[in-house]
């Protein structure tokens, strides 16, 4: 059973990454474009408003990058930091525990993205396509160098 779980771990990480990125991007889209119910139950965040508009851009762009697995670690790092900022600036001053201050979502996104910083994108990521092309290019280049040397 353990070997089966270990073998499928990259796919579980990918599913986690995809769902987390989609949910995060949805928050950004709601705040910026008023879709999916809009920001805070309706409407949009005014362009350039601090910190809401910048947070929404990070959510939309960062969530989209994490969703497709492009620059996953960097995007997850920025997204995690933005959620830590949201938690400590908007929620934590109201009460100590996330359940009391309404910061559960910020805390969960912060830790979920921090996990992705360390695990990487898993399987089915655009990052993996670039890595395999780079590795294939290096392999063929090494073979060419060996042929020239021989």
mmCIF file of C-alpha atoms in Angstrom:
data_model
loop_
_atom_site.group_PDB
_atom_site.id
_atom_site.type_symbol
_atom_site.label_atom_id
_atom_site.label_comp_id
_atom_site.label_asym_id
_atom_site.label_seq_id
_atom_site.Cartn_x
_atom_site.Cartn_y
_atom_site.Cartn_z
ATOM 1 C CA UNK A 1 0.000 0.000 0.000
ATOM 2 C CA UNK A 2 2.807 2.409 0.867
ATOM 3 C CA UNK A 3 4.527 1.844 -2.472
ATOM 4 C CA UNK A 4 1.276 2.612 -4.292
ATOM 5 C CA UNK A 5 0.891 5.865 -2.367
ATOM 6 C CA UNK A 6 4.539 6.800 -2.926
ATOM 7 C CA UNK A 7 4.269 6.091 -6.648
ATOM 8 C CA UNK A 8 1.221 8.363 -6.960
ATOM 9 C CA UNK A 9 2.512 11.160 -4.736
ATOM 10 C CA UNK A 10 3.422 13.479 -7.662
ATOM 11 C CA UNK A 11 -0.160 13.205 -8.935
ATOM 12 C CA UNK A 12 -1.619 13.933 -5.480
ATOM 13 C CA UNK A 13 0.622 17.008 -5.198
ATOM 14 C CA UNK A 14 -0.486 18.069 -8.691
ATOM 15 C CA UNK A 15 -4.155 17.727 -7.748
ATOM 16 C CA UNK A 16 -3.529 19.725 -4.563
ATOM 17 C CA UNK A 17 -1.696 22.393 -6.603
ATOM 18 C CA UNK A 18 -4.441 22.597 -9.245
ATOM 19 C CA UNK A 19 -7.307 22.893 -6.754
ATOM 20 C CA UNK A 20 -5.457 25.401 -4.567
ATOM 21 C CA UNK A 21 -4.468 27.518 -7.578
ATOM 22 C CA UNK A 22 -8.001 27.451 -8.987
ATOM 23 C CA UNK A 23 -9.560 28.512 -5.694
ATOM 24 C CA UNK A 24 -7.002 31.285 -5.196
ATOM 25 C CA UNK A 25 -7.396 32.579 -8.765
ATOM 26 C CA UNK A 26 -11.177 32.558 -8.304
ATOM 27 C CA UNK A 27 -10.840 34.977 -5.387
ATOM 28 C CA UNK A 28 -8.770 37.312 -7.535
ATOM 29 C CA UNK A 29 -11.205 37.117 -10.456
ATOM 30 C CA UNK A 30 -14.136 37.828 -8.140
ATOM 31 C CA UNK A 31 -12.422 40.885 -6.679
ATOM 32 C CA UNK A 32 -11.142 42.295 -9.976
ATOM 33 C CA UNK A 33 -14.004 41.510 -12.348
ATOM 34 C CA UNK A 34 -17.043 40.981 -10.117
ATOM 35 C CA UNK A 35 -17.559 37.408 -11.309
ATOM 36 C CA UNK A 36 -18.538 34.517 -9.032
ATOM 37 C CA UNK A 37 -20.382 36.845 -6.681
ATOM 38 C CA UNK A 38 -17.856 39.664 -6.759
ATOM 39 C CA UNK A 39 -15.695 41.065 -3.995
ATOM 40 C CA UNK A 40 -17.144 40.699 -0.510
ATOM 41 C CA UNK A 41 -20.554 39.666 -1.806
ATOM 42 C CA UNK A 42 -20.737 41.942 -4.834
ATOM 43 C CA UNK A 43 -18.898 44.494 -6.892
ATOM 44 C CA UNK A 44 -15.201 44.893 -7.542
ATOM 45 C CA UNK A 45 -12.206 46.295 -5.731
ATOM 46 C CA UNK A 46 -11.299 49.812 -6.973
ATOM 47 C CA UNK A 47 -8.217 49.766 -9.211
ATOM 48 C CA UNK A 48 -5.063 50.641 -7.308
ATOM 49 C CA UNK A 49 -6.703 50.464 -3.861
ATOM 50 C CA UNK A 50 -4.263 49.311 -1.192
ATOM 51 C CA UNK A 51 -4.109 46.481 -0.297
ATOM 52 C CA UNK A 52 -7.242 44.953 -1.841
ATOM 53 C CA UNK A 53 -6.530 45.525 -5.518
ATOM 54 C CA UNK A 54 -2.892 44.389 -5.242
ATOM 55 C CA UNK A 55 -3.971 41.317 -3.280
ATOM 56 C CA UNK A 56 -6.529 40.503 -5.990
ATOM 57 C CA UNK A 57 -3.874 40.764 -8.715
ATOM 58 C CA UNK A 58 -1.586 38.449 -6.730
ATOM 59 C CA UNK A 59 -4.500 36.055 -6.265
ATOM 60 C CA UNK A 60 -5.441 36.004 -9.941
ATOM 61 C CA UNK A 61 -1.941 35.849 -11.410
ATOM 62 C CA UNK A 62 -0.353 33.750 -8.670
ATOM 63 C CA UNK A 63 -3.301 31.371 -8.562
ATOM 64 C CA UNK A 64 -3.215 30.990 -12.345
ATOM 65 C CA UNK A 65 0.518 30.277 -12.365
ATOM 66 C CA UNK A 66 0.156 27.716 -9.582
ATOM 67 C CA UNK A 67 -2.851 26.183 -11.355
ATOM 68 C CA UNK A 68 -0.906 25.460 -14.539
ATOM 69 C CA UNK A 69 2.352 24.782 -12.725
ATOM 70 C CA UNK A 70 4.435 27.575 -14.233
ATOM 71 C CA UNK A 71 6.978 29.130 -11.883
ATOM 72 C CA UNK A 72 5.164 27.266 -9.161
ATOM 73 C CA UNK A 73 7.634 27.723 -6.326
ATOM 74 C CA UNK A 74 8.085 31.460 -6.889
ATOM 75 C CA UNK A 75 4.358 32.087 -7.384
ATOM 76 C CA UNK A 76 3.525 30.014 -4.305
ATOM 77 C CA UNK A 77 6.093 31.941 -2.270
ATOM 78 C CA UNK A 78 4.558 35.301 -3.220
ATOM 79 C CA UNK A 79 1.027 33.972 -2.668
ATOM 80 C CA UNK A 80 1.980 32.580 0.744
ATOM 81 C CA UNK A 81 3.498 35.895 1.756
ATOM 82 C CA UNK A 82 0.441 37.820 0.628
ATOM 83 C CA UNK A 83 -1.785 35.580 2.723
ATOM 84 C CA UNK A 84 0.491 35.924 5.748
ATOM 85 C CA UNK A 85 0.258 39.709 5.329
ATOM 86 C CA UNK A 86 -3.538 39.479 5.005
ATOM 87 C CA UNK A 87 -3.795 37.359 8.125
ATOM 88 C CA UNK A 88 -1.573 39.484 10.336
ATOM 89 C CA UNK A 89 -2.816 42.872 9.113
ATOM 90 C CA UNK A 90 -6.538 42.220 8.694
ATOM 91 C CA UNK A 91 -7.450 39.290 10.927
ATOM 92 C CA UNK A 92 -5.023 38.752 13.784
ATOM 93 C CA UNK A 93 -5.592 42.170 15.411
ATOM 94 C CA UNK A 94 -9.244 41.174 16.021
ATOM 95 C CA UNK A 95 -8.471 37.993 18.011
ATOM 96 C CA UNK A 96 -5.710 35.449 18.549
ATOM 97 C CA UNK A 97 -7.177 32.361 16.858
ATOM 98 C CA UNK A 98 -8.187 32.186 13.183
ATOM 99 C CA UNK A 99 -11.560 30.727 14.139
ATOM 100 C CA UNK A 100 -12.252 33.813 16.251
ATOM 101 C CA UNK A 101 -10.938 36.437 13.831
ATOM 102 C CA UNK A 102 -12.258 35.072 10.506
ATOM 103 C CA UNK A 103 -8.774 34.386 9.178
ATOM 104 C CA UNK A 104 -9.064 30.633 8.518
ATOM 105 C CA UNK A 105 -8.982 31.063 4.742
ATOM 106 C CA UNK A 106 -5.941 33.341 4.827
ATOM 107 C CA UNK A 107 -4.117 30.979 7.192
ATOM 108 C CA UNK A 108 -4.951 27.887 5.125
ATOM 109 C CA UNK A 109 -3.904 29.494 1.844
ATOM 110 C CA UNK A 110 -0.688 30.744 3.472
ATOM 111 C CA UNK A 111 0.293 27.268 4.673
ATOM 112 C CA UNK A 112 -0.911 25.511 1.514
ATOM 113 C CA UNK A 113 1.228 27.738 -0.690
ATOM 114 C CA UNK A 114 4.191 27.410 1.663
ATOM 115 C CA UNK A 115 3.885 23.636 1.291
ATOM 116 C CA UNK A 116 4.010 24.017 -2.502
ATOM 117 C CA UNK A 117 7.181 26.094 -2.183
ATOM 118 C CA UNK A 118 8.855 23.032 -0.664
ATOM 119 C CA UNK A 119 7.156 20.198 -2.593
ATOM 120 C CA UNK A 120 7.249 21.808 -6.018
ATOM 121 C CA UNK A 121 4.487 21.435 -8.588
ATOM 122 C CA UNK A 122 4.223 17.653 -8.721
ATOM 123 C CA UNK A 123 3.187 15.992 -11.964
ATOM 124 C CA UNK A 124 1.282 17.568 -14.855
ATOM 125 C CA UNK A 125 2.951 20.971 -14.579
ATOM 126 C CA UNK A 126 4.205 23.299 -17.287
ATOM 127 C CA UNK A 127 7.448 23.519 -15.252
ATOM 128 C CA UNK A 128 7.930 19.811 -15.948
ATOM 129 C CA UNK A 129 7.738 20.353 -19.704
ATOM 130 C CA UNK A 130 10.566 22.869 -19.574
ATOM 131 C CA UNK A 131 12.630 20.654 -17.278
ATOM 132 C CA UNK A 132 12.271 17.634 -19.576
ATOM 133 C CA UNK A 133 13.183 19.710 -22.669
ATOM 134 C CA UNK A 134 16.229 21.142 -20.910
ATOM 135 C CA UNK A 135 17.318 17.697 -19.771
ATOM 136 C CA UNK A 136 16.770 16.275 -23.268
ATOM 137 C CA UNK A 137 18.735 19.149 -24.795
ATOM 138 C CA UNK A 138 21.605 18.580 -22.393
ATOM 139 C CA UNK A 139 21.628 14.855 -23.106
ATOM 140 C CA UNK A 140 21.752 15.334 -26.891
ATOM 141 C CA UNK A 141 24.366 18.070 -26.471
ATOM 142 C CA UNK A 142 26.525 15.780 -24.347
ATOM 143 C CA UNK A 143 26.239 13.041 -26.959
ATOM 144 C CA UNK A 144 27.245 15.500 -29.698
ATOM 145 C CA UNK A 145 30.275 16.593 -27.680
ATOM 146 C CA UNK A 146 31.256 12.954 -27.133
ATOM 147 C CA UNK A 147 30.924 12.253 -30.886
ATOM 148 C CA UNK A 148 33.118 15.235 -31.749
ATOM 149 C CA UNK A 149 35.724 14.180 -29.158
ATOM 150 C CA UNK A 150 35.808 10.627 -30.518
#
